[in-house]
Amino acid sequence: MATAHGAMPHRVRLWRWRRNPLRRRSDLAEAWLLLATLVLALLAGMFAGVAAAGAVSGSIEDRREHTRAVPAVLVEDAAHAPPAAVAEDGDGRVWAKVRWAAPDGTPRTGRAEVDAGAKAGSEATVRNDAEGRLVSSPPEGADARFQIVMAGLTVAVGAAGAAVLGGWVVRSRLQSRRLAEWEAEWQRVEPSWRKRMTG
């Protein structure tokens, strides 16, 4: 929008940080709030993301340490597994019934992921916990790294978003208070201004 002399209005950058007659204390407070929100969002996102990634990595390592791979035997042909038993990772494996021995030698049966073409009586490897119960295998290699990175990113974004949301709430309150101050000041000035305009 052009001014009376045809020039475009000049926008003053960082005006809240510069001394000027139009700057109020609330403007400076808002500037500090915006800066604090940015720093807090960055720090919170970074620390929360690193902590989450470390927690997931530790959980995967704990699963590796407290579970063991044991031999098992298929009780049924994997080809007879129902369609709903197809493994979710898309590697062509299916859930089929297998038999294995618990640490105390007790025979156990359950469903585990096996090759889709495996026959009854063929050997498979399952993972057990300390009580001999079937557990899922901990992710390895790229899968493990993907889970760790995604956990870190998700938590980092969430923490940073929470900081930004908190800053937005406080800023909204500052703006409401500023509007109330402007309204109160206008109530004081408006009568004399009206007299001059109508006098």
Short mmCIF file of C-alpha atoms in Angstrom, two decimals:
data_model
loop_
_atom_site.label_atom_id
_atom_site.label_comp_id
_atom_site.label_asym_id
_atom_site.label_seq_id
_atom_site.Cartn_x
_atom_site.Cartn_y
_atom_site.Cartn_z
CA MET A 1 0.00 0.00 0.00
CA ALA A 2 1.49 3.32 -1.07
CA THR A 3 1.83 6.34 1.20
CA ALA A 4 0.73 9.87 0.33
CA HIS A 5 4.06 10.46 -1.44
CA GLY A 6 3.79 7.23 -3.42
CA ALA A 7 6.49 5.39 -1.47
CA MET A 8 5.96 1.98 0.01
CA PRO A 9 5.85 1.89 3.81
CA HIS A 10 9.16 0.82 5.37
CA ARG A 11 8.97 -2.13 7.74
CA VAL A 12 11.28 -1.80 10.72
CA ARG A 13 12.91 -5.10 11.55
CA LEU A 14 13.29 -6.17 15.19
CA TRP A 15 11.31 -3.12 16.24
CA ARG A 16 10.41 -4.71 19.56
CA TRP A 17 14.10 -4.74 20.50
CA ARG A 18 14.72 -1.09 19.55
CA ARG A 19 13.88 1.91 21.67
CA ASN A 20 11.06 3.86 20.10
CA PRO A 21 8.10 5.87 21.40
CA LEU A 22 5.57 3.29 20.19
CA ARG A 23 7.16 0.31 21.94
CA ARG A 24 5.41 -0.72 25.12
CA ARG A 25 6.73 -2.90 27.90
CA SER A 26 4.42 -5.65 26.69
CA ASP A 27 6.06 -5.47 23.24
CA LEU A 28 9.49 -6.07 24.75
CA ALA A 29 8.08 -8.86 26.90
CA GLU A 30 6.63 -10.46 23.79
CA ALA A 31 10.00 -10.24 22.04
CA TRP A 32 11.71 -12.01 24.95
CA LEU A 33 8.92 -14.57 25.01
CA LEU A 34 9.38 -15.37 21.32
CA LEU A 35 13.12 -15.77 21.79
CA ALA A 36 12.68 -17.93 24.89
CA THR A 37 10.10 -20.08 23.11
CA LEU A 38 12.44 -20.68 20.18
CA VAL A 39 15.37 -21.62 22.41
CA LEU A 40 13.21 -23.81 24.63
CA ALA A 41 11.67 -25.59 21.64
CA LEU A 42 15.11 -26.34 20.20
CA LEU A 43 16.58 -27.53 23.50
CA ALA A 44 13.51 -29.52 24.53
CA GLY A 45 13.28 -31.17 21.13
CA MET A 46 16.97 -32.05 21.10
CA PHE A 47 17.19 -33.44 24.64
CA ALA A 48 13.85 -35.27 24.47
CA GLY A 49 14.72 -36.77 21.08
CA VAL A 50 18.11 -37.98 22.25
CA ALA A 51 16.59 -39.41 25.43
CA ALA A 52 13.86 -41.23 23.51
CA ALA A 53 16.33 -42.66 21.00
CA GLY A 54 18.52 -43.83 23.86
CA ALA A 55 15.57 -45.43 25.62
CA VAL A 56 14.50 -47.35 22.52
CA SER A 57 18.08 -48.43 21.85
CA GLY A 58 18.40 -49.62 25.45
CA SER A 59 15.11 -51.49 25.21
CA ILE A 60 16.26 -53.31 22.08
CA GLU A 61 19.57 -54.22 23.74
CA ASP A 62 17.70 -55.41 26.83
CA ARG A 63 15.50 -57.66 24.68
CA ARG A 64 18.61 -59.12 23.07
CA GLU A 65 20.23 -59.80 26.45
CA HIS A 66 17.17 -61.31 28.15
CA THR A 67 15.95 -63.53 25.34
CA ARG A 68 17.58 -66.43 23.55
CA ALA A 69 17.24 -68.21 20.25
CA VAL A 70 16.17 -71.87 20.64
CA PRO A 71 15.53 -74.64 18.10
CA ALA A 72 11.93 -75.60 17.37
CA VAL A 73 10.07 -78.06 15.14
CA LEU A 74 7.07 -77.24 12.98
CA VAL A 75 3.95 -79.09 14.05
CA GLU A 76 2.09 -78.22 10.82
CA ASP A 77 2.90 -77.28 7.26
CA ALA A 78 3.40 -73.54 6.98
CA ALA A 79 1.43 -73.64 3.73
CA HIS A 80 -1.68 -74.50 5.76
CA ALA A 81 -1.43 -71.33 7.84
CA PRO A 82 -4.54 -69.16 7.41
CA PRO A 83 -4.19 -65.94 5.36
CA ALA A 84 -4.54 -63.84 8.49
CA ALA A 85 -1.38 -65.49 9.82
CA VAL A 86 0.86 -63.82 7.24
CA ALA A 87 3.63 -61.89 9.01
CA GLU A 88 3.25 -58.11 8.99
CA ASP A 89 6.81 -57.33 7.91
CA GLY A 90 6.09 -58.51 4.37
CA ASP A 91 9.09 -60.86 4.16
CA GLY A 92 6.95 -63.82 3.02
CA ARG A 93 6.97 -65.56 6.38
CA VAL A 94 3.82 -66.83 8.14
CA TRP A 95 2.76 -67.69 11.66
CA ALA A 96 2.66 -71.47 12.09
CA LYS A 97 2.45 -73.83 15.05
CA VAL A 98 5.81 -74.98 16.42
CA ARG A 99 7.07 -77.05 19.35
CA TRP A 100 10.16 -76.28 21.46
CA ALA A 101 11.60 -77.12 24.88
CA ALA A 102 11.55 -74.67 27.78
CA PRO A 103 14.75 -74.22 29.86
CA ASP A 104 13.48 -76.90 32.29
CA GLY A 105 12.91 -79.33 29.42
CA THR A 106 9.11 -78.98 29.39
CA PRO A 107 7.71 -79.19 25.83
CA ARG A 108 5.89 -76.06 24.71
CA THR A 109 3.83 -75.24 21.63
CA GLY A 110 2.83 -71.95 20.07
CA ARG A 111 2.84 -69.96 16.85
CA ALA A 112 6.01 -68.43 15.49
CA GLU A 113 7.14 -66.84 12.24
CA VAL A 114 8.49 -69.43 9.78
CA ASP A 115 9.17 -69.63 6.06
CA ALA A 116 5.95 -69.93 4.05
CA GLY A 117 7.09 -73.15 2.36
CA ALA A 118 8.31 -74.95 5.50
CA LYS A 119 6.94 -78.46 6.08
CA ALA A 120 5.78 -80.14 9.28
CA GLY A 121 8.76 -81.68 11.07
CA SER A 122 11.26 -79.18 9.68
CA GLU A 123 13.41 -77.17 12.06
CA ALA A 124 12.92 -73.51 12.86
CA THR A 125 14.44 -71.06 15.30
CA VAL A 126 12.28 -69.24 17.84
CA ARG A 127 13.09 -66.77 20.57
CA ASN A 128 12.29 -67.41 24.23
CA ASP A 129 12.37 -65.35 27.40
CA ALA A 130 13.80 -66.65 30.67
CA GLU A 131 10.60 -68.66 31.35
CA GLY A 132 10.66 -70.33 27.95
CA ARG A 133 7.78 -68.31 26.50
CA LEU A 134 7.74 -67.23 22.87
CA VAL A 135 8.75 -63.62 22.30
CA SER A 136 9.28 -61.62 19.14
CA SER A 137 12.81 -61.23 17.89
CA PRO A 138 14.37 -57.82 18.58
CA PRO A 139 14.91 -55.74 15.45
CA GLU A 140 18.34 -55.91 13.88
CA GLY A 141 20.39 -53.69 11.61
CA ALA A 142 18.41 -51.22 9.54
CA ASP A 143 15.13 -52.07 11.29
CA ALA A 144 16.63 -51.29 14.69
CA ARG A 145 18.16 -48.04 13.46
CA PHE A 146 14.86 -47.02 11.87
CA GLN A 147 12.94 -47.59 15.13
CA ILE A 148 15.54 -45.65 17.13
CA VAL A 149 15.60 -42.70 14.72
CA MET A 150 11.81 -42.55 14.36
CA ALA A 151 11.34 -42.64 18.14
CA GLY A 152 13.83 -39.81 18.56
CA LEU A 153 12.28 -37.69 15.81
CA THR A 154 8.71 -38.26 17.01
CA VAL A 155 9.47 -37.32 20.60
CA ALA A 156 11.63 -34.38 19.51
CA VAL A 157 8.83 -32.94 17.37
CA GLY A 158 6.33 -33.51 20.17
CA ALA A 159 8.50 -31.80 22.80
CA ALA A 160 9.27 -28.85 20.53
CA GLY A 161 5.59 -28.57 19.63
CA ALA A 162 4.63 -28.52 23.30
CA ALA A 163 7.11 -25.70 23.94
CA VAL A 164 5.76 -23.72 20.98
CA LEU A 165 2.19 -24.29 22.12
CA GLY A 166 3.05 -23.07 25.61
CA GLY A 167 4.68 -19.97 24.17
CA TRP A 168 1.64 -19.34 21.97
CA VAL A 169 -0.68 -19.54 24.99
CA VAL A 170 1.42 -17.06 26.96
CA ARG A 171 1.68 -14.76 23.94
CA SER A 172 -2.10 -14.84 23.49
CA ARG A 173 -2.51 -13.74 27.10
CA LEU A 174 -0.03 -10.92 26.60
CA GLN A 175 -1.91 -9.76 23.52
CA SER A 176 -5.23 -9.89 25.39
CA ARG A 177 -3.76 -7.79 28.18
CA ARG A 178 -2.34 -5.32 25.64
CA LEU A 179 -5.73 -4.97 23.96
CA ALA A 180 -7.32 -4.37 27.34
CA GLU A 181 -4.73 -1.65 28.09
CA TRP A 182 -5.40 -0.01 24.71
CA GLU A 183 -9.14 -0.12 25.39
CA ALA A 184 -8.68 1.45 28.82
CA GLU A 185 -6.45 4.17 27.39
CA TRP A 186 -8.94 4.88 24.63
CA GLN A 187 -11.70 5.25 27.19
CA ARG A 188 -9.62 7.98 28.86
CA VAL A 189 -8.66 9.77 25.63
CA GLU A 190 -11.88 9.40 23.62
CA PRO A 191 -13.96 12.11 25.42
CA SER A 192 -11.38 14.86 24.90
CA TRP A 193 -10.69 13.68 21.35
CA ARG A 194 -14.40 13.78 20.57
CA LYS A 195 -14.69 17.34 21.93
CA ARG A 196 -11.88 18.51 19.70
CA MET A 197 -13.42 16.82 16.67
CA THR A 198 -16.90 18.21 17.27
CA GLY A 199 -15.94 21.55 18.81
#
